Coordinates of C-alpha atoms in Angstrom, one line a residue:
M1 CA 0.0 0.0 0.0
G2 CA 2.8 2.4 0.8
R3 CA 4.5 1.8 -2.6
A4 CA 1.1 2.4 -4.3
L5 CA 0.6 5.7 -2.4
A6 CA 4.1 6.8 -3.1
S7 CA 3.6 6.2 -6.8
V8 CA 0.4 8.4 -7.0
P9 CA 2.2 11.7 -7.5
R10 CA 4.3 10.2 -10.3
K11 CA 1.1 8.9 -12.0
R12 CA -0.5 12.2 -11.6
D13 CA 2.4 13.9 -13.3
L14 CA 1.6 11.8 -16.4
V15 CA -1.7 13.5 -17.0
R16 CA -0.7 17.0 -16.0
P17 CA 2.5 19.0 -16.4
D18 CA 4.8 19.3 -13.4
A19 CA 4.4 23.0 -12.4
K20 CA 7.5 22.8 -10.2
A21 CA 9.9 21.5 -12.9
T22 CA 12.2 23.9 -14.7
G23 CA 14.3 23.8 -17.9
Y24 CA 14.5 20.4 -19.6
R25 CA 12.4 18.6 -17.0
R26 CA 9.6 21.1 -17.5
I27 CA 9.5 20.6 -21.3
L28 CA 9.7 16.8 -20.7
S29 CA 6.7 17.0 -18.4
W30 CA 4.6 18.9 -20.9
H31 CA 5.7 16.5 -23.7
A32 CA 4.7 13.5 -21.7
S33 CA 1.4 14.7 -20.3
T34 CA 0.3 16.0 -23.7
G35 CA 1.1 12.6 -25.2
V36 CA -0.9 10.8 -22.6
W37 CA -4.0 12.9 -23.4
L38 CA -3.5 12.6 -27.2
V39 CA -2.5 8.9 -27.5
A40 CA -5.9 7.6 -28.3
G41 CA -6.6 10.3 -30.9
A42 CA -3.2 9.9 -32.5
L43 CA -3.5 6.2 -32.8
F44 CA -7.0 6.6 -34.3
L45 CA -5.8 9.1 -36.9
S46 CA -2.8 6.8 -37.8
A47 CA -5.0 3.7 -38.1
T48 CA -7.6 5.4 -40.3
G49 CA -5.1 7.4 -42.3
I50 CA -3.0 4.4 -43.2
T51 CA -5.7 3.2 -45.5
W52 CA -5.0 6.1 -47.8
S53 CA -1.3 5.5 -48.1
Q54 CA 0.1 4.1 -51.3
F55 CA 1.9 1.0 -49.9
G56 CA 0.4 0.5 -46.4
G57 CA -3.1 1.2 -47.8
Q58 CA -2.7 -1.5 -50.4
N59 CA -1.8 -4.0 -47.7
V60 CA -4.9 -3.0 -45.8
T61 CA -7.0 -3.5 -48.9
D62 CA -5.5 -6.9 -49.6
L63 CA -6.1 -8.0 -46.0
R64 CA -9.7 -6.9 -46.1
A65 CA -10.2 -8.7 -49.4
A66 CA -8.7 -11.9 -48.0
L67 CA -10.9 -11.8 -44.9
S68 CA -14.1 -10.8 -46.8
W69 CA -14.2 -7.5 -44.9
Q70 CA -14.9 -5.3 -47.9
A71 CA -18.1 -3.4 -48.6
P72 CA -20.6 -5.1 -51.0
T73 CA -20.1 -4.1 -54.7
L74 CA -22.9 -2.6 -56.6
T75 CA -23.7 -4.5 -59.8
T76 CA -24.3 -2.1 -62.7
A77 CA -24.3 -4.5 -65.7
L78 CA -27.5 -4.5 -67.7
P79 CA -29.2 -7.9 -68.3
G80 CA -27.6 -9.6 -71.2
A81 CA -24.7 -7.1 -71.3
G82 CA -22.2 -9.3 -69.4
A83 CA -20.6 -8.9 -66.0
G84 CA -19.9 -5.4 -64.7
A85 CA -19.7 -3.7 -61.3
A86 CA -19.3 -0.3 -59.8
S87 CA -16.9 0.2 -56.9
A88 CA -18.5 3.3 -55.3
A89 CA -19.4 1.3 -52.2
D90 CA -15.7 1.2 -51.3
P91 CA -15.0 4.1 -48.9
H92 CA -11.5 4.6 -50.4
V93 CA -12.6 4.9 -54.0
G94 CA -10.9 7.9 -55.7
H95 CA -8.2 8.3 -53.0
H96 CA -5.4 6.5 -55.0
A97 CA -6.0 7.1 -58.7
S98 CA -8.2 8.8 -61.2
A99 CA -10.6 6.8 -63.3
A100 CA -9.7 6.1 -67.0
P101 CA -11.5 8.4 -69.4
T102 CA -14.6 6.9 -71.1
T103 CA -17.1 8.0 -73.7
T104 CA -20.4 8.7 -72.0
P105 CA -23.6 8.2 -74.1
A106 CA -26.0 11.1 -74.6
V107 CA -28.1 11.6 -71.5
D108 CA -31.7 12.9 -71.3
P109 CA -31.9 15.3 -68.3
A110 CA -35.4 14.0 -67.5
T111 CA -33.9 10.6 -66.8
F112 CA -32.2 12.0 -63.6
D113 CA -35.6 12.5 -62.1
D114 CA -36.9 9.2 -63.3
V115 CA -34.1 7.1 -61.8
L116 CA -34.1 9.1 -58.6
R117 CA -37.9 8.4 -58.2
V118 CA -37.2 4.7 -58.7
A119 CA -34.4 4.8 -56.1
R120 CA -36.6 6.5 -53.6
G121 CA -38.9 3.5 -53.8
V122 CA -36.0 1.1 -53.1
N123 CA -33.6 2.3 -50.4
V124 CA -32.6 5.9 -51.0
N125 CA -34.0 8.0 -48.2
T126 CA -31.6 10.9 -47.6
G127 CA -31.6 14.2 -49.5
L128 CA -27.8 13.9 -50.1
V129 CA -27.5 11.8 -53.2
E130 CA -25.2 11.4 -56.1
I131 CA -26.6 10.3 -59.5
T132 CA -24.2 8.9 -62.0
P133 CA -25.2 8.3 -65.7
P134 CA -24.0 5.1 -67.3
K135 CA -20.5 5.0 -68.7
D136 CA -21.7 3.1 -71.8
A137 CA -24.8 1.4 -73.2
S138 CA -24.2 -1.8 -71.2
T139 CA -24.3 -0.3 -67.7
A140 CA -27.0 1.2 -65.5
W141 CA -27.5 4.5 -63.8
T142 CA -26.5 4.6 -60.2
V143 CA -28.0 6.5 -57.4
S144 CA -25.8 6.7 -54.2
E145 CA -26.5 8.1 -50.8
I146 CA -23.6 10.2 -49.7
Q147 CA -24.6 11.2 -46.1
R148 CA -21.4 10.8 -44.2
S149 CA -22.7 12.3 -41.0
F150 CA -24.4 10.2 -38.3
P151 CA -26.5 8.2 -39.0
T152 CA -24.6 7.0 -42.0
E153 CA -26.6 6.7 -45.2
V154 CA -24.6 5.2 -48.1
D155 CA -27.1 2.8 -49.8
Q156 CA -27.0 2.5 -53.6
V157 CA -29.3 1.5 -56.4
A158 CA -28.5 0.7 -60.0
V159 CA -31.4 1.4 -62.5
D160 CA -31.8 0.6 -66.2
G161 CA -32.4 4.0 -67.7
S162 CA -34.5 2.7 -70.6
T163 CA -36.8 0.4 -68.6
L164 CA -36.4 1.9 -65.1
Q165 CA -35.9 -1.5 -63.7
V166 CA -33.6 -2.0 -60.7
V167 CA -30.6 -4.1 -61.7
G168 CA -28.7 -3.9 -58.4
R169 CA -28.6 -2.5 -54.9
T170 CA -26.4 -2.3 -51.8
D171 CA -27.5 -1.6 -48.3
F172 CA -25.3 -0.3 -45.5
A173 CA -27.2 -2.5 -43.1
D174 CA -25.8 -5.6 -44.9
Y175 CA -22.2 -4.5 -44.7
P176 CA -19.9 -6.7 -42.6
L177 CA -18.9 -5.1 -39.3
P178 CA -15.3 -4.4 -40.4
A179 CA -16.6 -2.6 -43.5
K180 CA -19.0 -0.5 -41.3
L181 CA -16.1 0.3 -38.9
A182 CA -14.0 1.4 -41.9
R183 CA -16.7 3.7 -43.2
W184 CA -17.3 5.2 -39.7
G185 CA -13.6 5.6 -39.1
I186 CA -12.9 7.4 -42.4
D187 CA -15.8 9.7 -41.9
T188 CA -14.7 10.6 -38.3
H189 CA -11.1 11.1 -39.6
Q190 CA -12.4 13.6 -42.2
G191 CA -14.6 15.4 -39.6
S192 CA -17.9 14.7 -41.2
M193 CA -19.3 12.1 -38.8
F194 CA -20.3 14.2 -35.9
G195 CA -20.2 17.7 -37.3
L196 CA -18.6 20.6 -35.5
P197 CA -17.7 18.7 -32.3
N198 CA -15.9 16.2 -34.5
Q199 CA -14.0 18.9 -36.3
L200 CA -13.0 20.8 -33.1
L201 CA -11.7 17.5 -31.5
L202 CA -9.6 16.9 -34.6
A203 CA -8.3 20.5 -34.5
V204 CA -7.3 20.1 -30.8
T205 CA -5.6 16.8 -31.6
A206 CA -3.7 18.2 -34.5
L207 CA -2.5 21.2 -32.5
G208 CA -1.5 18.9 -29.6
I209 CA 0.5 16.7 -31.9
A210 CA 2.2 19.7 -33.4
A211 CA 3.0 21.0 -29.9
M212 CA 4.5 17.6 -29.0
V213 CA 6.8 17.9 -32.0
V214 CA 7.9 21.4 -30.8
F215 CA 8.5 20.0 -27.3
G216 CA 10.6 17.2 -28.7
Y217 CA 12.9 19.6 -30.6
L218 CA 13.1 21.9 -27.5
M219 CA 14.2 18.9 -25.4
W220 CA 16.8 18.0 -28.1
W221 CA 18.1 21.6 -28.1
K222 CA 18.4 21.6 -24.3
R223 CA 20.5 18.5 -24.4
R224 CA 22.6 19.4 -27.5
P225 CA 26.4 18.7 -27.3
G226 CA 28.4 21.2 -25.4
V227 CA 25.6 22.1 -23.0
A228 CA 25.6 21.1 -19.4
R229 CA 23.0 18.3 -18.8
P230 CA 21.4 17.8 -15.4
G231 CA 21.4 14.2 -14.2
R232 CA 22.9 11.1 -15.7
P233 CA 22.0 10.2 -19.3
A234 CA 20.2 6.9 -19.9
P235 CA 22.7 4.1 -20.5
A236 CA 23.0 2.8 -24.0
G237 CA 22.3 -0.8 -25.0
A238 CA 19.0 -1.3 -23.0
L239 CA 17.6 -3.6 -25.6
V240 CA 20.7 -5.8 -25.7
R241 CA 20.4 -6.2 -21.9
A242 CA 16.7 -7.0 -22.0
P243 CA 15.5 -10.7 -21.5
W244 CA 15.3 -12.8 -24.7
W245 CA 11.5 -12.6 -24.8
G246 CA 11.6 -8.8 -24.6
I247 CA 14.1 -8.7 -27.5
A248 CA 11.9 -11.2 -29.5
A249 CA 8.8 -9.1 -28.9
V250 CA 10.4 -5.9 -30.0
V251 CA 11.9 -7.5 -33.1
A252 CA 8.5 -9.2 -34.0
V253 CA 6.6 -6.0 -33.7
G254 CA 9.3 -4.1 -35.7
V255 CA 9.2 -6.7 -38.5
G256 CA 5.4 -6.8 -38.6
V257 CA 5.1 -3.0 -38.8
G258 CA 8.0 -2.8 -41.3
L259 CA 6.4 -5.3 -43.6
S260 CA 2.9 -3.8 -43.3
L261 CA 4.1 -0.2 -43.6
P262 CA 7.2 -0.1 -45.7
L263 CA 7.7 3.7 -45.4
V264 CA 7.8 3.2 -41.6
G265 CA 10.0 0.1 -41.8
I266 CA 12.7 1.5 -44.0
P267 CA 13.5 4.5 -41.8
L268 CA 13.3 2.2 -38.8
V269 CA 15.9 -0.1 -40.2
G270 CA 18.1 2.9 -41.1
F271 CA 17.8 4.4 -37.6
V272 CA 18.8 1.1 -36.0
L273 CA 21.8 0.7 -38.3
L274 CA 22.9 4.3 -37.7
D275 CA 22.5 3.9 -33.9
A276 CA 24.5 0.7 -34.1
L277 CA 27.3 2.4 -36.0
I278 CA 27.4 5.4 -33.6
T279 CA 27.5 3.1 -30.6
A280 CA 30.3 1.0 -32.2
A281 CA 32.3 4.2 -32.9
R282 CA 31.9 5.4 -29.3
V283 CA 33.0 2.0 -27.9
H284 CA 36.0 2.0 -30.2
R285 CA 37.1 5.5 -29.1
A286 CA 36.6 4.6 -25.4
G287 CA 38.8 1.5 -25.8
A288 CA 41.5 3.2 -27.9
P289 CA 44.8 3.8 -26.0
A290 CA 45.5 7.4 -25.0

């Protein structure tokens, strides 16, 4: 009990800056407490933002496809025209590349109202809709809900413009849970899920992360070479002195992150190699005869 009580002040310092600290310790206190408050938001932004990255995002897409975690695909092929599908149900469509140019057949403006009326009778309920004419004579019109705020409305309908027959539909209620979570996560990341409170929280998180970066550089400047440093520096080689299972866990996590996110893994490998070279050079100088 005494040890627990003695640790309370230190735990309290993790969630609020130490007002008594000065210099380097003061900056460290602000850096640490800010990080504790922002860790959940930073991890959320990282996890949802990775899906848009070129390499890591493709790995996420491949994983979702392998586990059948993708959103249903809307069928737009007209009967007798062969297989065809639209990909607008995917929350990441349009984030990686532009669509190839196609020749769009002539469109009667009145058809917009006709297909919207049909879609209203199927599953389109919100006023926020996107109507897409067919890209060629073998595909259907699509009517897509685009309400990204809560409650999410992203149902879709494919309608034959000549017969006004429904040829396909997707319903958000039928999405697998991982696909729903992806949709909600992306909309929250973009600030559209919960409106102004969502956007304010994102702004505070972004400013906090920027402040942590500034605190980090200030700490580095305070401990730059040639400046007196209070206290003893942390000893090098902590990982080497760790138990085998600790080393294995760190290596496993590093390899997993590096393979999943190459643009994180490559700098990580470079940092480890550079640190090893610097440590080896210091050991060599320390052991050299005077």
